[in-house]
Short mmCIF file of C-alpha atoms in Angstrom, two decimals:
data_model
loop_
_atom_site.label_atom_id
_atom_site.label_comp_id
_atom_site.label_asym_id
_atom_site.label_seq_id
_atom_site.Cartn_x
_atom_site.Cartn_y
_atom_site.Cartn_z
CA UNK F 402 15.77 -21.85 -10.51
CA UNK F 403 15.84 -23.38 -6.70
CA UNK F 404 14.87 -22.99 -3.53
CA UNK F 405 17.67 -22.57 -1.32
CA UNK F 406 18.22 -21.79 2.77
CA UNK F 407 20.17 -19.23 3.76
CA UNK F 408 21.66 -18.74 7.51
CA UNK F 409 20.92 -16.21 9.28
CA UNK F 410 20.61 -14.04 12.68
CA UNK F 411 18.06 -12.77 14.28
CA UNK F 412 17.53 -8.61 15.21
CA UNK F 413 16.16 -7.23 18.26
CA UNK F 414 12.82 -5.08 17.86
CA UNK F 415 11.28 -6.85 14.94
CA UNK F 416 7.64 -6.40 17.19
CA UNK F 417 5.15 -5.41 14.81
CA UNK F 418 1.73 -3.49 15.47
CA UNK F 419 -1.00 -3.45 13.47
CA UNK F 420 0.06 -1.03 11.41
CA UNK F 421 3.38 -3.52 10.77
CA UNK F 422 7.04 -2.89 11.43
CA UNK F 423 8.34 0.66 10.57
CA UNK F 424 11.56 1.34 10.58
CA UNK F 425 13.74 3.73 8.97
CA UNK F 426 15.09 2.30 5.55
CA UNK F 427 18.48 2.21 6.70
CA UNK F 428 17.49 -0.60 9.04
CA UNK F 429 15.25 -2.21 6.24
CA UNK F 430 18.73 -2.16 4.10
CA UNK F 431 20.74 -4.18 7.22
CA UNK F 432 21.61 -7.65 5.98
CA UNK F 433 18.52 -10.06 6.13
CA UNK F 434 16.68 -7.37 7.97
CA UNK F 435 13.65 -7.77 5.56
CA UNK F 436 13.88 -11.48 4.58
CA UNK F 437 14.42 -12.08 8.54
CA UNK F 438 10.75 -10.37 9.14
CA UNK F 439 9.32 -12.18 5.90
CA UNK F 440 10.39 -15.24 6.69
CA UNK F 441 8.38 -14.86 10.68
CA UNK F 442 5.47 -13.67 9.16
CA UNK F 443 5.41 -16.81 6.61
CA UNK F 444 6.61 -19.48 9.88
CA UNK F 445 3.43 -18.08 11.63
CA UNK F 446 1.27 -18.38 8.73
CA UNK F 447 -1.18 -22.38 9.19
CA UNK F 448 -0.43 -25.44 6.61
CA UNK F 449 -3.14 -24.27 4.71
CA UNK F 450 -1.39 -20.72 3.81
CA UNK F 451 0.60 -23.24 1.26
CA UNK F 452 -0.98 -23.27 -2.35
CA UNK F 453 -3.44 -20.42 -1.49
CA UNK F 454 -2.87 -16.62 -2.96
CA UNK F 455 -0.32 -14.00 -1.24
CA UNK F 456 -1.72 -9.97 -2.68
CA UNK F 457 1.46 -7.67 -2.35
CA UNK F 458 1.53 -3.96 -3.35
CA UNK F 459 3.22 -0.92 -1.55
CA UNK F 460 3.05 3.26 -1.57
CA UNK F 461 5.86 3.33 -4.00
CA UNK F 462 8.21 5.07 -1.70
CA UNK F 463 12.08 4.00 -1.86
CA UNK F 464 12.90 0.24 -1.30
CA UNK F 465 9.57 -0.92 -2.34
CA UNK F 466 10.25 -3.02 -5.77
CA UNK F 467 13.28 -4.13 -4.13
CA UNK F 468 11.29 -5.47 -1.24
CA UNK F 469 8.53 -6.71 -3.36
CA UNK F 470 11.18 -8.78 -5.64
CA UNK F 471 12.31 -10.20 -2.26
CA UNK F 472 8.98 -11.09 -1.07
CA UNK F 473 7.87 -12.76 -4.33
CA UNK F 474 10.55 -15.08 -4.46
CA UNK F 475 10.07 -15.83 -1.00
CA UNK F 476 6.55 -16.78 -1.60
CA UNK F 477 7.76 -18.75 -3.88
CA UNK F 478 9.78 -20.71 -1.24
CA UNK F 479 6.91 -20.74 1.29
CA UNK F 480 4.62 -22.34 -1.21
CA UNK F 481 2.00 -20.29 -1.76
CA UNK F 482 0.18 -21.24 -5.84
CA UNK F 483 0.12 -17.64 -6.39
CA UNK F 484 1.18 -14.05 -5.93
CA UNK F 485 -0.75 -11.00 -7.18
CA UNK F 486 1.24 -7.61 -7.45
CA UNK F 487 -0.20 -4.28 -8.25
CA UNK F 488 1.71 -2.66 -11.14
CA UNK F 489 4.95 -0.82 -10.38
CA UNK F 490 4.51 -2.26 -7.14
CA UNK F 491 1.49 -0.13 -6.38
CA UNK F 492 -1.46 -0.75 -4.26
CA UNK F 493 -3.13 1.82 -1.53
CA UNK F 494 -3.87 0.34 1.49
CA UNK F 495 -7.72 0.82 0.83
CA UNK F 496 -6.98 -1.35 -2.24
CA UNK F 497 -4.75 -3.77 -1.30
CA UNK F 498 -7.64 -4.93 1.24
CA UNK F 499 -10.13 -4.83 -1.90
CA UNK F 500 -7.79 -7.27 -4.05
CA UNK F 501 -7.62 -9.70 -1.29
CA UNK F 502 -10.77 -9.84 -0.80
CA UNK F 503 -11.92 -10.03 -4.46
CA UNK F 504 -9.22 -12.70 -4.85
CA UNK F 505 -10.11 -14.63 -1.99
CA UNK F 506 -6.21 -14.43 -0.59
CA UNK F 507 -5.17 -16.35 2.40
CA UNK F 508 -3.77 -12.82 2.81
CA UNK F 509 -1.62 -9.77 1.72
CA UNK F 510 2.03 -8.28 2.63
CA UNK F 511 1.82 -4.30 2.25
CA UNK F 512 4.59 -2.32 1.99
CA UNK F 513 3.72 1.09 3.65
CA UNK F 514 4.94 3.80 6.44
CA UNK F 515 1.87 5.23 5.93
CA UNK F 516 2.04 9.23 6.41
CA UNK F 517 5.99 8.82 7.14
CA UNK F 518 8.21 10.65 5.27
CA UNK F 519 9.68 8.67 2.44
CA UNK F 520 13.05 8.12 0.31
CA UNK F 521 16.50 7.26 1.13
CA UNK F 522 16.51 8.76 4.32
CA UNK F 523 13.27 8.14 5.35
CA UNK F 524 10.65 5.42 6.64
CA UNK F 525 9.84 1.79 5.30
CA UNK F 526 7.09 -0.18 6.38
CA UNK F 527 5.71 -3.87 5.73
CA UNK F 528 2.46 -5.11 7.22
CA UNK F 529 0.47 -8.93 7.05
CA UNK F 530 -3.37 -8.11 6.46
CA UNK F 531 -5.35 -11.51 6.84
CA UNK F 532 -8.24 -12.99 4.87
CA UNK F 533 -10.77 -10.88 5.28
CA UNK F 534 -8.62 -7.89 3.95
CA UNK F 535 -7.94 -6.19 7.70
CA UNK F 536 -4.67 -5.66 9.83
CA UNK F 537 -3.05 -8.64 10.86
CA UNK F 538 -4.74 -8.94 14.67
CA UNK F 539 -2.79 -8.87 17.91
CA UNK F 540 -2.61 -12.50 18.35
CA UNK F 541 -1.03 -13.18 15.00
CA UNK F 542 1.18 -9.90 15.09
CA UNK F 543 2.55 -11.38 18.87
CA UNK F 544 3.21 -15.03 16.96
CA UNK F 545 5.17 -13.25 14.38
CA UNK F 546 7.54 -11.23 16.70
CA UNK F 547 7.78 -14.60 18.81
CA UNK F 548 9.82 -16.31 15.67
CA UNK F 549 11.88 -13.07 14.90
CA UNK F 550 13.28 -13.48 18.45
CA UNK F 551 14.88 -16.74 17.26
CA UNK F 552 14.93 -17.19 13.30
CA UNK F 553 18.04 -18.77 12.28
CA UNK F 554 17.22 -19.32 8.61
CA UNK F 555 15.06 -18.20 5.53
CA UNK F 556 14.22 -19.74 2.49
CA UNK F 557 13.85 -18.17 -0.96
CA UNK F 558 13.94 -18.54 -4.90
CA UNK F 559 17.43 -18.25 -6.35
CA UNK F 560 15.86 -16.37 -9.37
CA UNK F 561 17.57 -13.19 -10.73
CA UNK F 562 15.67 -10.16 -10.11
CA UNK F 563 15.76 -9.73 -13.75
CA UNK F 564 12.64 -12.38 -14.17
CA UNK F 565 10.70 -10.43 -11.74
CA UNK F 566 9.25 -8.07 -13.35
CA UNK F 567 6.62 -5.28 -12.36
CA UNK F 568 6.32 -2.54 -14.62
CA UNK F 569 3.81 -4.49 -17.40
CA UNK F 570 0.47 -5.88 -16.79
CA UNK F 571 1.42 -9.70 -17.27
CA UNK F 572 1.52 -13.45 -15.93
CA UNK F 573 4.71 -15.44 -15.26
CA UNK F 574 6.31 -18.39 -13.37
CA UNK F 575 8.93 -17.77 -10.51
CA UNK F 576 9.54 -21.45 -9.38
CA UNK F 577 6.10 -23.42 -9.03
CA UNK F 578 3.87 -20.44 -8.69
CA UNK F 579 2.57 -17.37 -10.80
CA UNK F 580 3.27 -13.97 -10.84
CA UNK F 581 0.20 -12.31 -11.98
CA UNK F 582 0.85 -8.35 -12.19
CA UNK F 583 -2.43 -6.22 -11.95
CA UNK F 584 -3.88 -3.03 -12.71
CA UNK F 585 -3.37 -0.95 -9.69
CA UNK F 586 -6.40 0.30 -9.49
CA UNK F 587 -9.12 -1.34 -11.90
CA UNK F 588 -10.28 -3.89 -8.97
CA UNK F 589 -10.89 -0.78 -6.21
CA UNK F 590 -12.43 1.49 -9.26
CA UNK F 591 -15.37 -1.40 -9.71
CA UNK F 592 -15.78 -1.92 -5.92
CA UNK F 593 -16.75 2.05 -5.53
CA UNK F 594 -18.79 1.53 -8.24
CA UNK F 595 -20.76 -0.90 -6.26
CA UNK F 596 -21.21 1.51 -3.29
CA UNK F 597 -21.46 5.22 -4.54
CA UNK F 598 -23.93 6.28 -6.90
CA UNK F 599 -21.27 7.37 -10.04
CA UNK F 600 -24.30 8.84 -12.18
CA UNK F 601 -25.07 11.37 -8.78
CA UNK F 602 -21.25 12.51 -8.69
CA UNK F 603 -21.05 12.71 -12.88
CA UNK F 604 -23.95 15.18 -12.97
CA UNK F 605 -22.22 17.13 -10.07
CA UNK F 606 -19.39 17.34 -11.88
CA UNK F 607 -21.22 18.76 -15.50
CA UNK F 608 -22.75 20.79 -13.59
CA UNK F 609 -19.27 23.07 -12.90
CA UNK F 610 -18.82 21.64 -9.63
CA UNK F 611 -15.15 22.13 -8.98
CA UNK F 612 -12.30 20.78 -6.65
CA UNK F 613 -8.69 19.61 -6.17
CA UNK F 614 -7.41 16.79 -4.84
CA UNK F 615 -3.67 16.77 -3.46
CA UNK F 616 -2.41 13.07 -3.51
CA UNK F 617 0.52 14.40 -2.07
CA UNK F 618 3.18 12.83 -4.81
CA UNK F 619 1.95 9.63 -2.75
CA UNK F 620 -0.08 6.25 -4.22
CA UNK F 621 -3.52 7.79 -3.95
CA UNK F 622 -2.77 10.19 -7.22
CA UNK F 623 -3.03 7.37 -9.77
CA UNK F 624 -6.98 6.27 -8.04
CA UNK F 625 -7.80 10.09 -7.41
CA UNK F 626 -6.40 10.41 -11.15
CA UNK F 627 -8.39 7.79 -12.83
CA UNK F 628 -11.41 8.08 -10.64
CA UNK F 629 -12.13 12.15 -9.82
CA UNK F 630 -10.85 12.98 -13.74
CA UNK F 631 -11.29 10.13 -15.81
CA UNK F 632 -14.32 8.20 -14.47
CA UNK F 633 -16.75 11.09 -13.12
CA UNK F 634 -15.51 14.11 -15.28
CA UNK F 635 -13.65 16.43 -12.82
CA UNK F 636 -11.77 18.53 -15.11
CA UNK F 637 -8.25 18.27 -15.95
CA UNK F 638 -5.78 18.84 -13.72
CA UNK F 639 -8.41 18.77 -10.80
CA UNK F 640 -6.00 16.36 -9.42
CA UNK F 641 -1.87 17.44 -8.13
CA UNK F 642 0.66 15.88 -7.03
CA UNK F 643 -0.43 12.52 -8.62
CA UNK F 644 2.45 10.85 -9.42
CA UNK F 645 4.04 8.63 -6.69
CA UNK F 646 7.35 9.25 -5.77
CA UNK F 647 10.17 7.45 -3.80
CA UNK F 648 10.29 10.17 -1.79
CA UNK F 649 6.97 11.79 -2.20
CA UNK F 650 8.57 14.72 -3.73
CA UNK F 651 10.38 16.23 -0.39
CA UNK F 652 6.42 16.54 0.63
CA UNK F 653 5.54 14.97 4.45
CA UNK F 654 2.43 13.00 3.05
CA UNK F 655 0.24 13.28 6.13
CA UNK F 656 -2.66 15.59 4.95
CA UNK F 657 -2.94 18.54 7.72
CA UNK F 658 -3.34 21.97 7.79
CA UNK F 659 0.55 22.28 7.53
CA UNK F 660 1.77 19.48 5.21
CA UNK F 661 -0.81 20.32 2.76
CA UNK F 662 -0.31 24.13 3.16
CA UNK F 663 -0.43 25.07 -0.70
CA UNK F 664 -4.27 23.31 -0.58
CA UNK F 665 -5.55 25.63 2.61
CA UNK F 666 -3.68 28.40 1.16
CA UNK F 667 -5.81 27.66 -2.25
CA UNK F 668 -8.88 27.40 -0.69
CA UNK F 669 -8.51 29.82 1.38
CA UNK F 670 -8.19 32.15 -1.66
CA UNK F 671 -10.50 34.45 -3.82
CA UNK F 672 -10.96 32.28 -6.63
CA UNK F 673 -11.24 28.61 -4.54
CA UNK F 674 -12.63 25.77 -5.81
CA UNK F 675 -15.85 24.20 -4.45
CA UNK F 676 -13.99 21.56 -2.71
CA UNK F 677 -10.16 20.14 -1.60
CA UNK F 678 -8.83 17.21 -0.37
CA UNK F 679 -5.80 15.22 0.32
CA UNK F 680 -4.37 11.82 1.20
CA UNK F 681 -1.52 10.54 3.13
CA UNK F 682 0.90 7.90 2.11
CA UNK F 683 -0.94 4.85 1.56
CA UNK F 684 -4.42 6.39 0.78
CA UNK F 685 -6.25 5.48 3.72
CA UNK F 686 -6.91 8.79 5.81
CA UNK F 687 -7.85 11.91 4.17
CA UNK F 688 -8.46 15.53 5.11
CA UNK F 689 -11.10 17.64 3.24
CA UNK F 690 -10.89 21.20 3.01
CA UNK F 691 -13.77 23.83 2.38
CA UNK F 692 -13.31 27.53 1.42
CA UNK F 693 -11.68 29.12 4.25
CA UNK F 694 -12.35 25.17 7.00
CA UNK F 695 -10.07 22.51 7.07
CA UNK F 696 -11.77 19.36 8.75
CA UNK F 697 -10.33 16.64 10.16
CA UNK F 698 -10.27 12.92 9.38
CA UNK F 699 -12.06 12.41 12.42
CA UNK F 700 -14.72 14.76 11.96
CA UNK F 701 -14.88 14.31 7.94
CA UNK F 702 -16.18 10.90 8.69
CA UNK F 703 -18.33 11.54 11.43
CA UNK F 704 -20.06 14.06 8.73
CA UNK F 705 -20.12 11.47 6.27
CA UNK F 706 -21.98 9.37 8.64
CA UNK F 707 -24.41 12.16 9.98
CA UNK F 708 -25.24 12.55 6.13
CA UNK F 709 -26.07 8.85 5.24
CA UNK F 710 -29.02 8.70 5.75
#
């Protein structure tokens, strides 16, 4: 293995928000597209970004182990001592932010159109979240387009994608740093455990309480999976859709009245359970659903706040 330069051109309209750079994966797929925006987001990265820990995870919609292979062995080239990758590439948003944190990471790349549609024909995404587990802010998202405008070269590990690997739970060396591949979701599981009151929500639970959860064939269904089922007892199949898929299953995963149509229609019915729910994309907005209500994000957490106390 080596690190080795590679010419290339800059593209127009690389400006990122702070929800990143979406773009349809067609133009993710362009040549150097994606190492072109990697490498700008690395150039505007301080000195001190070099032996310090990079957290990268995705939705799982198409292109995202084939961007995350990229990435690694471009961290690799950068410098950084380590890179942390959630299993099959997975990490929700909401998580993502936890393992940096947790991990103390200089920061994390996250591979997300959020509610976008997904799959060959849909949306990519790829965001830089800083330190303190966040969106990267305006002045570092401005620095980054500022060296797309002019990039003429990128830098990255000439290892085969076959030593990448992110399907097992396991530690390895891509050049002079390590690959450590995480649980998805054990790190987010035991920060919820630190802030909701599991016992409370367990006794709900045996006491028939009853719901379901769409994830929406998005990255929420493996935390909604473990944690609603497996942690605090909702029963069995409480949870649909939980499998994340490249293309999220031909389903639009931005929870509304209209995406999520089959959950209003359920709990609008005779026999509905106590409560619904779904996630978009990435995990990181919801909509909750009573029998015969659907409430907004908006208004979901404004009742979560009028109830805190």
């Amino acid at each position: 293995m080596a690190i080795i330069k590679v010419q290339t051109t800059s593209y127009d309209g690389q400006k990122p928000g702070t929800s990143g750079l979406r773009k349809k994966v067609t133009v993710f797929q362009q040549k150097n597209y994606l190492e072109n925006f990697v490498q700008s987001i690395f150039n505007s990265l301080p000195i001190i970004s070099k032996g310090s820990i990079l957290v990268v995870g995705g939705d799982g919609r198409y292109y995202n182990k084939i961007a995350i292979k990229t990435i690694i062995k471009m961290a690799a080239a950068h410098g950084f001592a380590k890179v942390i990758v959630g299993q099959n590439g997975i990490l929700s948003t909401p998580a993502a932010s936890c393992v940096i944190r947790k991990n103390k990471a200089f920061g994390g790349v996250i591979l997300s159109a959020s509610h976008n549609p997904g799959g060959i024909d849909g949306d990519f995404g790829i965001k830089y979240n800083i330190s303190n587990g966040g969106p990267a802010p305006e002045a570092i998202t401005d620095t980054i387009f500022e060296q797309t405008k002019n990039l003429t070269e990128y830098y990255l590990s000439d290892a085969s994608d076959d030593l990448i690997t992110l399907n097992k739970l396991t530690t390895y060396t891509i050049e002079n740093m390590e690959v450590e591949v995480i649980d998805s979701v054990n790190d987010y599981v035991e920060m919820l455990e630190n802030i909701f009151d599991f016992s409370a929500i367990k006794k709900l639970f045996n006491s028939g309480f009853t719901l379901r959860f769409d994830a929406m064939s998005a990255v929420g269904g493996p935390y909604a999976k473990r944690i609603l089922e497996d942690i605090l007892g909702a029963k069995a199949g409480s949870v649909v859709n939980a499998i994340p898929l490249e293309d999220f299953g031909g389903l639009h995963p931005d929870p509304n009245p209209v995406n999520a149509e089959e959950l209003v229609t359920i709990m609008n019915g005779d026999n509905a359970p106590d409560f619904g729910a779904a996630s978009d994309g990435d995990a990181d907005r919801n909509m909750i659903v009573g029998r015969h209500l659907a409430v907004a994000p908006s208004d979901s957490l404004a009742i979560l706040a009028a109830n805190a106390y």
